[in-house]
PDB file of C-alpha atoms in Angstrom:
ATOM      1  CA  MET A   1      63.507  53.994 113.853  1.00 93.00           C
ATOM      2  CA  LYS A   2      65.787  50.958 113.604  1.00 97.00           C
ATOM      3  CA  ILE A   3      64.591  48.013 115.695  1.00 96.00           C
ATOM      4  CA  LEU A   4      66.844  44.968 116.098  1.00 98.00           C
ATOM      5  CA  VAL A   5      65.302  41.701 117.171  1.00 98.00           C
ATOM      6  CA  ILE A   6      68.109  39.372 118.187  1.00 98.00           C
ATOM      7  CA  ASP A   7      67.502  35.689 118.837  1.00 96.00           C
ATOM      8  CA  GLY A   8      69.237  32.343 118.658  1.00 94.00           C
ATOM      9  CA  GLN A   9      68.398  28.658 118.905  1.00 91.00           C
ATOM     10  CA  GLY A  10      65.310  28.162 116.683  1.00 93.00           C
ATOM     11  CA  GLY A  11      64.286  31.831 116.644  1.00 94.00           C
ATOM     12  CA  ARG A  12      60.798  31.183 118.011  1.00 94.00           C
ATOM     13  CA  MET A  13      60.895  34.061 120.488  1.00 94.00           C
ATOM     14  CA  GLY A  14      62.128  36.525 117.864  1.00 96.00           C
ATOM     15  CA  LYS A  15      59.586  35.235 115.361  1.00 97.00           C
ATOM     16  CA  SER A  16      56.745  35.790 117.803  1.00 95.00           C
ATOM     17  CA  ILE A  17      57.946  39.298 118.633  1.00 94.00           C
ATOM     18  CA  ILE A  18      58.152  40.288 114.968  1.00 95.00           C
ATOM     19  CA  GLU A  19      54.712  38.824 114.208  1.00 94.00           C
ATOM     20  CA  GLN A  20      53.137  40.711 117.097  1.00 91.00           C
ATOM     21  CA  ILE A  21      54.844  44.000 116.293  1.00 90.00           C
ATOM     22  CA  LYS A  22      53.798  43.729 112.636  1.00 89.00           C
ATOM     23  CA  LYS A  23      50.232  42.841 113.610  1.00 87.00           C
ATOM     24  CA  SER A  24      49.608  45.373 116.351  1.00 78.00           C
ATOM     25  CA  GLY A  25      52.323  47.954 115.918  1.00 63.00           C
ATOM     26  CA  PRO A  26      52.030  51.444 114.507  1.00 61.00           C
ATOM     27  CA  GLU A  27      52.479  52.320 110.853  1.00 65.00           C
ATOM     28  CA  THR A  28      55.313  50.313 109.344  1.00 58.00           C
ATOM     29  CA  ALA A  29      56.796  53.495 107.900  1.00 66.00           C
ATOM     30  CA  ALA A  30      57.679  54.508 111.463  1.00 81.00           C
ATOM     31  CA  TYR A  31      60.220  51.721 111.895  1.00 90.00           C
ATOM     32  CA  GLU A  32      62.282  49.025 110.219  1.00 94.00           C
ATOM     33  CA  LEU A  33      62.602  45.583 111.782  1.00 96.00           C
ATOM     34  CA  TYR A  34      66.003  43.889 111.552  1.00 98.00           C
ATOM     35  CA  ALA A  35      66.120  40.163 112.353  1.00 98.00           C
ATOM     36  CA  ILE A  36      69.579  39.246 113.573  1.00 98.00           C
ATOM     37  CA  GLY A  37      69.975  35.577 114.314  1.00 97.00           C
ATOM     38  CA  THR A  38      72.912  33.954 116.004  1.00 97.00           C
ATOM     39  CA  ASN A  39      72.318  31.095 113.572  1.00 97.00           C
ATOM     40  CA  SER A  40      70.618  30.758 110.185  1.00 97.00           C
ATOM     41  CA  THR A  41      67.590  28.888 111.571  1.00 97.00           C
ATOM     42  CA  ALA A  42      66.785  31.782 113.906  1.00 97.00           C
ATOM     43  CA  THR A  43      67.237  34.340 111.123  1.00 98.00           C
ATOM     44  CA  GLN A  44      65.004  32.385 108.721  1.00 98.00           C
ATOM     45  CA  ALA A  45      62.231  32.070 111.316  1.00 98.00           C
ATOM     46  CA  MET A  46      62.266  35.818 111.980  1.00 98.00           C
ATOM     47  CA  MET A  47      62.361  36.668 108.272  1.00 98.00           C
ATOM     48  CA  LYS A  48      59.313  34.463 107.660  1.00 98.00           C
ATOM     49  CA  ALA A  49      57.550  36.419 110.409  1.00 97.00           C
ATOM     50  CA  GLY A  50      57.917  39.616 108.371  1.00 96.00           C
ATOM     51  CA  ALA A  51      61.204  41.285 109.319  1.00 97.00           C
ATOM     52  CA  ASP A  52      62.333  43.898 106.830  1.00 96.00           C
ATOM     53  CA  TYR A  53      65.990  42.844 106.881  1.00 98.00           C
ATOM     54  CA  GLY A  54      67.890  39.859 108.170  1.00 98.00           C
ATOM     55  CA  ALA A  55      71.426  38.733 108.833  1.00 98.00           C
ATOM     56  CA  THR A  56      73.176  35.991 110.748  1.00 98.00           C
ATOM     57  CA  GLY A  57      76.129  35.868 113.088  1.00 97.00           C
ATOM     58  CA  GLU A  58      78.401  37.880 115.303  1.00 97.00           C
ATOM     59  CA  ASN A  59      79.408  40.647 112.895  1.00 98.00           C
ATOM     60  CA  PRO A  60      75.837  41.653 111.957  1.00 98.00           C
ATOM     61  CA  VAL A  61      75.039  42.017 115.668  1.00 98.00           C
ATOM     62  CA  ILE A  62      78.111  44.186 116.209  1.00 98.00           C
ATOM     63  CA  VAL A  63      77.538  46.373 113.133  1.00 98.00           C
ATOM     64  CA  ASN A  64      73.788  46.853 113.570  1.00 98.00           C
ATOM     65  CA  SER A  65      73.995  47.502 117.320  1.00 98.00           C
ATOM     66  CA  ARG A  66      76.007  50.648 116.569  1.00 97.00           C
ATOM     67  CA  ASP A  67      73.079  52.608 115.147  1.00 97.00           C
ATOM     68  CA  ALA A  68      70.041  50.763 116.475  1.00 98.00           C
ATOM     69  CA  ASP A  69      67.358  52.707 118.285  1.00 97.00           C
ATOM     70  CA  LEU A  70      65.829  49.692 119.996  1.00 97.00           C
ATOM     71  CA  ILE A  71      67.204  46.197 120.672  1.00 98.00           C
ATOM     72  CA  ILE A  72      64.871  43.371 121.687  1.00 96.00           C
ATOM     73  CA  GLY A  73      65.808  39.856 122.730  1.00 95.00           C
ATOM     74  CA  PRO A  74      66.147  37.367 125.562  1.00 93.00           C
ATOM     75  CA  ILE A  75      68.230  38.527 128.539  1.00 92.00           C
ATOM     76  CA  GLY A  76      70.950  36.123 127.436  1.00 92.00           C
ATOM     77  CA  ILE A  77      71.968  38.380 124.544  1.00 95.00           C
ATOM     78  CA  VAL A  78      73.904  40.518 127.022  1.00 95.00           C
ATOM     79  CA  ILE A  79      75.525  37.558 128.811  1.00 93.00           C
ATOM     80  CA  ALA A  80      78.614  36.082 127.162  1.00 94.00           C
ATOM     81  CA  ASP A  81      78.415  32.361 126.373  1.00 92.00           C
ATOM     82  CA  SER A  82      74.653  32.160 126.962  1.00 89.00           C
ATOM     83  CA  LEU A  83      72.072  30.610 124.613  1.00 89.00           C
ATOM     84  CA  LEU A  84      74.106  27.396 124.747  1.00 89.00           C
ATOM     85  CA  GLY A  85      77.218  29.305 123.719  1.00 91.00           C
ATOM     86  CA  GLU A  86      75.696  31.213 120.791  1.00 94.00           C
ATOM     87  CA  ILE A  87      76.315  34.597 122.426  1.00 95.00           C
ATOM     88  CA  THR A  88      79.980  35.399 122.081  1.00 97.00           C
ATOM     89  CA  PRO A  89      81.688  37.902 124.383  1.00 98.00           C
ATOM     90  CA  ALA A  90      81.834  40.311 121.408  1.00 98.00           C
ATOM     91  CA  ILE A  91      78.057  40.056 120.862  1.00 98.00           C
ATOM     92  CA  ALA A  92      77.308  40.689 124.541  1.00 97.00           C
ATOM     93  CA  ALA A  93      79.701  43.647 124.616  1.00 98.00           C
ATOM     94  CA  ALA A  94      78.323  45.208 121.416  1.00 98.00           C
ATOM     95  CA  ILE A  95      74.739  45.029 122.645  1.00 98.00           C
ATOM     96  CA  GLY A  96      75.689  46.277 126.100  1.00 97.00           C
ATOM     97  CA  ALA A  97      77.646  49.208 124.664  1.00 97.00           C
ATOM     98  CA  SER A  98      74.935  50.186 122.186  1.00 98.00           C
ATOM     99  CA  ARG A  99      73.138  53.471 122.806  1.00 97.00           C
ATOM    100  CA  ALA A 100      69.885  51.714 121.880  1.00 97.00           C
ATOM    101  CA  TYR A 101      67.060  51.309 124.333  1.00 96.00           C
ATOM    102  CA  LYS A 102      67.053  47.612 125.228  1.00 96.00           C
ATOM    103  CA  ILE A 103      64.026  45.469 125.966  1.00 94.00           C
ATOM    104  CA  LEU A 104      65.311  42.222 127.452  1.00 93.00           C
ATOM    105  CA  ILE A 105      63.010  39.269 128.040  1.00 90.00           C
ATOM    106  CA  PRO A 106      63.627  37.386 131.289  1.00 85.00           C
ATOM    107  CA  VAL A 107      64.223  33.778 130.338  1.00 78.00           C
ATOM    108  CA  ASN A 108      65.279  31.966 133.480  1.00 64.00           C
ATOM    109  CA  ARG A 109      67.257  29.150 131.886  1.00 64.00           C
ATOM    110  CA  CYS A 110      70.841  28.440 130.893  1.00 61.00           C
ATOM    111  CA  ASN A 111      72.227  29.100 134.376  1.00 64.00           C
ATOM    112  CA  HIS A 112      70.881  32.594 134.897  1.00 65.00           C
ATOM    113  CA  MET A 113      67.796  33.887 136.657  1.00 69.00           C
ATOM    114  CA  ILE A 114      66.382  37.379 136.935  1.00 73.00           C
ATOM    115  CA  VAL A 115      65.288  37.814 140.546  1.00 73.00           C
ATOM    116  CA  GLY A 116      62.329  40.087 141.110  1.00 72.00           C
ATOM    117  CA  CYS A 117      60.596  39.399 137.802  1.00 74.00           C
ATOM    118  CA  GLN A 118      57.087  38.136 137.916  1.00 75.00           C
ATOM    119  CA  ASP A 119      56.635  34.482 137.121  1.00 77.00           C
ATOM    120  CA  ALA A 120      54.740  34.766 133.864  1.00 83.00           C
ATOM    121  CA  PRO A 121      54.489  32.632 130.746  1.00 86.00           C
ATOM    122  CA  LEU A 122      56.629  33.650 127.793  1.00 86.00           C
ATOM    123  CA  SER A 123      53.518  34.766 125.881  1.00 89.00           C
ATOM    124  CA  GLU A 124      52.839  37.402 128.561  1.00 89.00           C
ATOM    125  CA  TYR A 125      56.413  38.706 128.396  1.00 88.00           C
ATOM    126  CA  LEU A 126      56.119  38.958 124.599  1.00 88.00           C
ATOM    127  CA  ARG A 127      52.829  40.864 124.938  1.00 88.00           C
ATOM    128  CA  GLN A 128      54.575  43.295 127.308  1.00 90.00           C
ATOM    129  CA  VAL A 129      57.470  43.702 124.848  1.00 88.00           C
ATOM    130  CA  CYS A 130      55.112  44.658 122.034  1.00 87.00           C
ATOM    131  CA  ALA A 131      53.221  47.113 124.245  1.00 89.00           C
ATOM    132  CA  LYS A 132      56.524  48.791 125.175  1.00 89.00           C
ATOM    133  CA  VAL A 133      57.611  48.943 121.514  1.00 89.00           C
ATOM    134  CA  ARG A 134      54.319  50.641 120.586  1.00 86.00           C
ATOM    135  CA  GLU A 135      54.798  53.145 123.426  1.00 87.00           C
ATOM    136  CA  ILE A 136      58.362  53.980 122.326  1.00 88.00           C
ATOM    137  CA  ILE A 137      57.451  54.363 118.646  1.00 85.00           C
ATOM    138  CA  GLU A 138      54.472  56.573 119.418  1.00 85.00           C
ATOM    139  CA  ARG A 139      56.662  58.882 121.524  1.00 81.00           C
ATOM    140  CA  MET A 140      59.037  59.482 118.597  1.00 75.00           C
TER     141      MET A 140
END
């Protein structure tokens, strides 16, 4: 199973996701974690957290979204020009068009809000992400 964790800015959200998946996830042979940062700082943070592979920029998102099984990241990764402009229209389109199951974290900043989501701290959303990843991997 190919899991993409996509993040930008400083990569803290992606780093936390990778750490939690590595710590509490199923056997590592069941999946490979790809850290795709929209900038090198984000990629480095996720690689330090234990990602198996890493790359930076628009093209790695486009290429790796084609055959990913699971894509994880903040909701902004599917909204062009979000993350302070780090998400290009091509990135948003590639992720949106991917056949991968997407787990999007509701981050109500940068001029978008997800109505109907519970008001929870980021740590709770990340816990829910990791629980969903475990569930998906165990089904396969």
